[in-house]
Amino acid sequence: MNEVTLTHGQARATIALLGAELRTWRVSGRDLLWRGDPAIWPDISPILYPVVGWTRDGERVGGRHYPLGLHGFARFETFRVAASEPDFVRLTLSDTERTRTQYPFAFRLAVEYRLGNDGLAITLEVANPGEVPAPYACGVHPGFRWPIGGAGREGAVVRFEREERSEVPVIAPGGLVSKTMKSVPLKGLELPLSDALFANDAICFLNCVSRSLAFVDASGGSITMQFPDFQHVALWTRPGAPFICLEAWTGYSDPEGFDGDLFQKPGMRVLEPGARARHQARFIYRAK
């Protein structure tokens, strides 16, 4: 078995065991996720763990260097099915000799999907079964079709729950977070989307005050992302590509020039031995 299929009424989703990645989500016959294209972006909805974003040159723990790359390794590992129902699945991953060459900590990562009539909840549960504290960050990164309803890409907006700062960090070479800020064209709660907005990589709202946002295209169709357990969100596409990523993160890329230990990396959380934490994001589709 390479994937799991969930059904609920007129909704259907498939999740690959490789990376616990959501591969399709359909509501009333409409496909909501982009299909992936190796020439543009091969992923569809990767799970980010045990870091989010880029590290400057890998990570450092206790004076040793580990080659941990973009968004960590969970998306490259095969999960196992721990529990399933027609509209629910829990997939799990544990540390191995291979993961410890990149991240020298014991962990148990569970990814849960719960499908509803017009919604899909993704929950990440991180546990520390080891004997020492373990730092981590995690996130979700689904790519949705842009446009949703076939009305063209022009006129799409992201509408935040609350007013956000109109300045976001510039993404420095290597995907790192610069101290330099740039303005984005927020108009009240709404951010108009355009290719020019993403000419220099993702738009990252760090420590945002909203706990939900909605991507609304010219057809009036929308995808709302509720993220009560995440502090940071990002919007990303490649200019001209037919997708928009709505990302929820607990952490983010290394700041430019950062050379500290993984425990010192901004945005990292630390689980004490025996502790666990759950982070949920919920996505809701509306035709209009």
Short mmCIF file of C-alpha atoms in Angstrom, two decimals:
data_model
loop_
_atom_site.label_atom_id
_atom_site.label_comp_id
_atom_site.label_asym_id
_atom_site.label_seq_id
_atom_site.Cartn_x
_atom_site.Cartn_y
_atom_site.Cartn_z
CA MET A 1 0.00 0.00 0.00
CA ASN A 2 1.44 3.36 -1.07
CA GLU A 3 -1.43 5.67 -0.14
CA VAL A 4 -4.59 5.98 1.93
CA THR A 5 -7.95 7.21 0.61
CA LEU A 6 -10.41 9.10 2.84
CA THR A 7 -14.07 9.72 1.98
CA HIS A 8 -16.81 11.79 3.60
CA GLY A 9 -20.00 12.50 1.67
CA GLN A 10 -18.98 14.21 -1.59
CA ALA A 11 -15.41 14.79 -0.37
CA ARG A 12 -12.41 12.60 -1.10
CA ALA A 13 -8.70 12.82 -0.23
CA THR A 14 -5.65 10.67 -0.82
CA ILE A 15 -2.55 10.71 1.36
CA ALA A 16 0.77 9.11 0.39
CA LEU A 17 2.68 7.11 2.98
CA LEU A 18 5.85 8.69 1.59
CA GLY A 19 6.13 11.90 3.55
CA ALA A 20 2.56 11.57 4.88
CA GLU A 21 1.80 13.97 2.01
CA LEU A 22 -1.72 14.98 1.01
CA ARG A 23 -1.83 14.25 -2.73
CA THR A 24 -5.44 15.01 -3.69
CA TRP A 25 -8.43 16.74 -2.09
CA ARG A 26 -11.72 16.86 -3.98
CA VAL A 27 -15.02 18.39 -2.87
CA SER A 28 -18.18 17.84 -4.98
CA GLY A 29 -16.10 16.89 -7.99
CA ARG A 30 -13.72 19.88 -7.79
CA ASP A 31 -9.99 19.22 -7.37
CA LEU A 32 -8.54 21.75 -4.95
CA LEU A 33 -4.86 20.81 -4.81
CA TRP A 34 -2.47 21.41 -7.66
CA ARG A 35 -1.12 18.21 -9.25
CA GLY A 36 2.61 18.84 -8.96
CA ASP A 37 5.07 19.32 -11.82
CA PRO A 38 8.77 18.39 -11.58
CA ALA A 39 9.59 21.24 -13.96
CA ILE A 40 8.01 23.82 -11.62
CA TRP A 41 7.62 22.36 -8.12
CA PRO A 42 7.44 18.58 -7.66
CA ASP A 43 5.68 18.62 -4.28
CA ILE A 44 1.97 19.05 -3.54
CA SER A 45 1.60 19.34 0.24
CA PRO A 46 4.81 18.46 2.11
CA ILE A 47 5.02 18.05 5.88
CA LEU A 48 7.80 20.15 7.42
CA TYR A 49 9.81 18.63 10.32
CA PRO A 50 12.07 18.89 12.35
CA VAL A 51 12.87 22.36 10.98
CA VAL A 52 10.97 24.81 8.81
CA GLY A 53 12.78 26.57 5.97
CA TRP A 54 16.49 26.70 5.37
CA THR A 55 19.41 26.28 7.71
CA ARG A 56 22.47 28.35 6.86
CA ASP A 57 24.73 25.35 6.26
CA GLY A 58 23.06 22.52 8.14
CA GLU A 59 22.64 22.60 11.91
CA ARG A 60 24.89 22.56 14.94
CA VAL A 61 24.17 20.60 18.12
CA GLY A 62 26.65 20.25 20.97
CA GLY A 63 29.51 21.44 18.80
CA ARG A 64 28.82 18.93 16.02
CA HIS A 65 27.54 19.70 12.51
CA TYR A 66 24.56 17.86 10.95
CA PRO A 67 23.51 18.18 7.28
CA LEU A 68 19.86 19.03 7.81
CA GLY A 69 18.37 20.54 4.65
CA LEU A 70 15.33 22.57 3.59
CA HIS A 71 12.23 21.81 5.71
CA GLY A 72 13.88 18.80 7.34
CA PHE A 73 13.53 15.16 6.35
CA ALA A 74 9.96 14.04 7.18
CA ARG A 75 8.82 14.53 3.58
CA PHE A 76 11.39 11.94 2.42
CA GLU A 77 10.48 9.24 4.97
CA THR A 78 7.83 6.53 4.71
CA PHE A 79 5.21 6.66 7.46
CA ARG A 80 3.13 3.76 8.75
CA VAL A 81 -0.62 3.65 9.30
CA ALA A 82 -1.30 3.64 13.05
CA ALA A 83 -5.10 4.10 12.90
CA SER A 84 -7.68 4.63 10.19
CA GLU A 85 -11.40 5.18 9.61
CA PRO A 86 -13.22 6.06 6.39
CA ASP A 87 -12.63 9.79 6.99
CA PHE A 88 -9.56 9.71 9.27
CA VAL A 89 -6.00 8.43 9.27
CA ARG A 90 -3.09 8.68 11.70
CA LEU A 91 0.35 8.14 10.19
CA THR A 92 3.49 7.82 12.32
CA LEU A 93 7.24 8.12 11.98
CA SER A 94 10.01 7.44 14.52
CA ASP A 95 13.71 8.18 14.62
CA THR A 96 16.13 5.76 12.98
CA GLU A 97 19.88 5.53 12.49
CA ARG A 98 19.38 7.45 9.24
CA THR A 99 17.42 10.32 10.79
CA ARG A 100 19.91 10.60 13.64
CA THR A 101 22.69 11.39 11.14
CA GLN A 102 20.72 14.58 10.37
CA TYR A 103 18.97 15.26 13.69
CA PRO A 104 20.49 13.60 16.78
CA PHE A 105 17.29 13.28 18.82
CA ALA A 106 14.67 10.66 19.53
CA PHE A 107 11.22 11.62 18.24
CA ARG A 108 7.75 10.32 17.43
CA LEU A 109 5.94 12.28 14.72
CA ALA A 110 2.28 11.62 13.96
CA VAL A 111 0.35 13.25 11.11
CA GLU A 112 -3.43 13.04 11.30
CA TYR A 113 -5.92 13.86 8.55
CA ARG A 114 -9.64 14.31 9.26
CA LEU A 115 -11.92 14.85 6.24
CA GLY A 116 -15.29 16.61 6.42
CA ASN A 117 -17.93 17.66 3.89
CA ASP A 118 -16.03 20.80 2.93
CA GLY A 119 -13.07 20.80 5.30
CA LEU A 120 -9.84 18.98 5.96
CA ALA A 121 -7.91 19.13 9.25
CA ILE A 122 -4.20 18.33 9.41
CA THR A 123 -2.73 17.73 12.87
CA LEU A 124 0.96 17.29 13.61
CA GLU A 125 1.78 15.62 16.93
CA VAL A 126 5.40 15.70 18.06
CA ALA A 127 6.57 13.58 21.00
CA ASN A 128 9.95 13.21 22.71
CA PRO A 129 10.51 9.62 23.91
CA GLY A 130 14.18 10.30 24.60
CA GLU A 131 16.13 11.21 27.71
CA VAL A 132 17.23 14.73 26.72
CA PRO A 133 15.31 17.83 25.59
CA ALA A 134 14.68 17.97 21.83
CA PRO A 135 14.26 21.16 19.74
CA TYR A 136 11.88 21.12 16.78
CA ALA A 137 9.81 23.15 14.38
CA CYS A 138 7.01 21.88 12.15
CA GLY A 139 4.59 23.09 9.53
CA VAL A 140 2.17 22.35 6.70
CA HIS A 141 2.73 23.48 3.09
CA PRO A 142 -0.26 22.64 0.84
CA GLY A 143 -0.37 23.99 -2.71
CA PHE A 144 -3.86 24.92 -3.93
CA ARG A 145 -5.01 25.55 -7.46
CA TRP A 146 -4.89 29.16 -8.54
CA PRO A 147 -7.47 29.82 -9.81
CA ILE A 148 -9.82 27.54 -7.91
CA GLY A 149 -12.86 28.12 -10.10
CA GLY A 150 -11.39 28.60 -13.58
CA ALA A 151 -11.96 32.37 -13.67
CA GLY A 152 -8.31 33.30 -14.27
CA ARG A 153 -5.54 34.27 -11.87
CA GLU A 154 -6.24 38.00 -11.90
CA GLY A 155 -8.19 39.49 -9.00
CA ALA A 156 -7.23 36.92 -6.36
CA VAL A 157 -6.58 38.07 -2.80
CA VAL A 158 -5.62 36.69 0.58
CA ARG A 159 -7.91 38.04 3.29
CA PHE A 160 -6.57 37.98 6.85
CA GLU A 161 -8.66 37.65 9.99
CA ARG A 162 -6.99 40.71 11.53
CA GLU A 163 -4.83 43.56 10.28
CA GLU A 164 -1.22 42.51 9.77
CA ARG A 165 1.96 44.53 9.38
CA SER A 166 2.49 45.72 5.81
CA GLU A 167 6.21 44.93 6.04
CA VAL A 168 7.70 41.45 5.81
CA PRO A 169 11.32 40.25 5.89
CA VAL A 170 13.28 40.09 2.67
CA ILE A 171 14.37 36.55 1.85
CA ALA A 172 18.17 36.62 1.62
CA PRO A 173 20.31 34.33 -0.58
CA GLY A 174 20.04 30.72 0.52
CA GLY A 175 16.47 31.20 1.73
CA LEU A 176 17.58 32.89 4.96
CA VAL A 177 15.60 35.59 6.77
CA SER A 178 17.12 39.04 6.31
CA LYS A 179 16.96 41.87 8.83
CA THR A 180 15.86 44.07 5.92
CA MET A 181 12.12 44.53 5.54
CA LYS A 182 10.03 45.20 2.44
CA SER A 183 6.51 46.56 2.00
CA VAL A 184 3.64 44.45 0.69
CA PRO A 185 0.47 46.01 -0.76
CA LEU A 186 -1.92 45.20 2.07
CA LYS A 187 -5.23 47.04 1.77
CA GLY A 188 -6.82 46.69 5.17
CA LEU A 189 -7.31 42.97 5.65
CA GLU A 190 -6.68 42.08 1.99
CA LEU A 191 -3.46 41.34 0.15
CA PRO A 192 -3.90 41.37 -3.66
CA LEU A 193 -1.99 38.52 -5.28
CA SER A 194 0.23 38.93 -8.32
CA ASP A 195 3.29 37.32 -9.86
CA ALA A 196 5.32 40.41 -8.96
CA LEU A 197 4.56 39.81 -5.27
CA PHE A 198 6.46 36.51 -5.41
CA ALA A 199 9.33 37.61 -7.65
CA ASN A 200 11.79 37.25 -4.77
CA ASP A 201 10.46 34.13 -3.01
CA ALA A 202 7.81 33.63 -0.33
CA ILE A 203 5.93 36.29 1.61
CA CYS A 204 6.41 35.44 5.30
CA PHE A 205 4.25 36.90 8.06
CA LEU A 206 6.23 36.09 11.18
CA ASN A 207 4.45 36.33 14.54
CA CYS A 208 1.22 37.24 12.78
CA VAL A 209 -1.79 38.30 14.85
CA SER A 210 -4.37 36.49 12.70
CA ARG A 211 -5.27 32.87 13.34
CA SER A 212 -7.07 32.41 10.03
CA LEU A 213 -6.84 33.68 6.46
CA ALA A 214 -8.69 33.01 3.21
CA PHE A 215 -7.45 32.70 -0.37
CA VAL A 216 -10.24 34.06 -2.59
CA ASP A 217 -10.03 33.96 -6.37
CA ALA A 218 -11.95 35.90 -9.03
CA SER A 219 -14.73 33.29 -9.13
CA GLY A 220 -15.54 33.98 -5.47
CA GLY A 221 -14.34 30.50 -4.51
CA SER A 222 -12.16 30.36 -1.43
CA ILE A 223 -9.92 28.23 0.72
CA THR A 224 -9.81 29.31 4.36
CA MET A 225 -6.87 28.24 6.52
CA GLN A 226 -7.41 28.23 10.28
CA PHE A 227 -4.15 27.86 12.21
CA PRO A 228 -4.75 28.24 15.97
CA ASP A 229 -1.58 26.33 16.89
CA PHE A 230 0.88 28.06 14.55
CA GLN A 231 2.49 31.50 14.93
CA HIS A 232 3.79 32.12 11.43
CA VAL A 233 2.29 31.90 7.94
CA ALA A 234 3.74 32.12 4.47
CA LEU A 235 2.33 32.56 1.00
CA TRP A 236 4.32 31.18 -1.91
CA THR A 237 4.20 30.37 -5.59
CA ARG A 238 6.53 30.49 -8.54
CA PRO A 239 5.57 33.43 -10.80
CA GLY A 240 3.18 32.22 -13.48
CA ALA A 241 2.59 28.83 -11.85
CA PRO A 242 -1.04 27.70 -11.32
CA PHE A 243 -0.83 27.27 -7.54
CA ILE A 244 -0.66 29.19 -4.27
CA CYS A 245 0.74 27.68 -1.08
CA LEU A 246 -0.92 28.56 2.22
CA GLU A 247 1.66 27.59 4.82
CA ALA A 248 1.43 27.46 8.63
CA TRP A 249 4.64 27.18 10.65
CA THR A 250 5.86 27.00 14.24
CA GLY A 251 9.37 28.08 13.16
CA TYR A 252 11.17 29.57 10.16
CA SER A 253 14.49 29.77 8.29
CA ASP A 254 17.74 30.77 9.94
CA PRO A 255 18.28 34.52 10.15
CA GLU A 256 21.00 35.77 7.83
CA GLY A 257 24.38 35.25 9.53
CA PHE A 258 23.05 32.90 12.21
CA ASP A 259 25.68 30.43 13.41
CA GLY A 260 24.25 29.32 16.75
CA ASP A 261 23.18 25.96 18.09
CA LEU A 262 19.84 24.43 17.01
CA PHE A 263 18.49 25.20 20.50
CA GLN A 264 19.25 28.89 19.84
CA LYS A 265 17.64 29.02 16.39
CA PRO A 266 14.72 31.53 16.46
CA GLY A 267 11.30 29.91 16.36
CA MET A 268 12.40 26.50 17.65
CA ARG A 269 10.39 24.85 20.41
CA VAL A 270 11.87 22.44 22.93
CA LEU A 271 10.16 19.28 24.14
CA GLU A 272 11.27 17.89 27.46
CA PRO A 273 11.67 14.10 27.79
CA GLY A 274 8.26 12.43 27.75
CA ALA A 275 6.46 15.55 26.50
CA ARG A 276 4.34 15.94 23.39
CA ALA A 277 2.72 18.80 21.48
CA ARG A 278 -0.08 19.01 18.90
CA HIS A 279 -0.45 21.58 16.12
CA GLN A 280 -3.54 21.69 13.90
CA ALA A 281 -4.40 23.58 10.73
CA ARG A 282 -7.85 23.31 9.15
CA PHE A 283 -8.71 24.07 5.54
CA ILE A 284 -12.27 24.90 4.46
CA TYR A 285 -13.50 25.19 0.86
CA ARG A 286 -16.34 27.42 -0.28
CA ALA A 287 -17.50 27.47 -3.90
CA LYS A 288 -18.61 31.13 -3.47
#
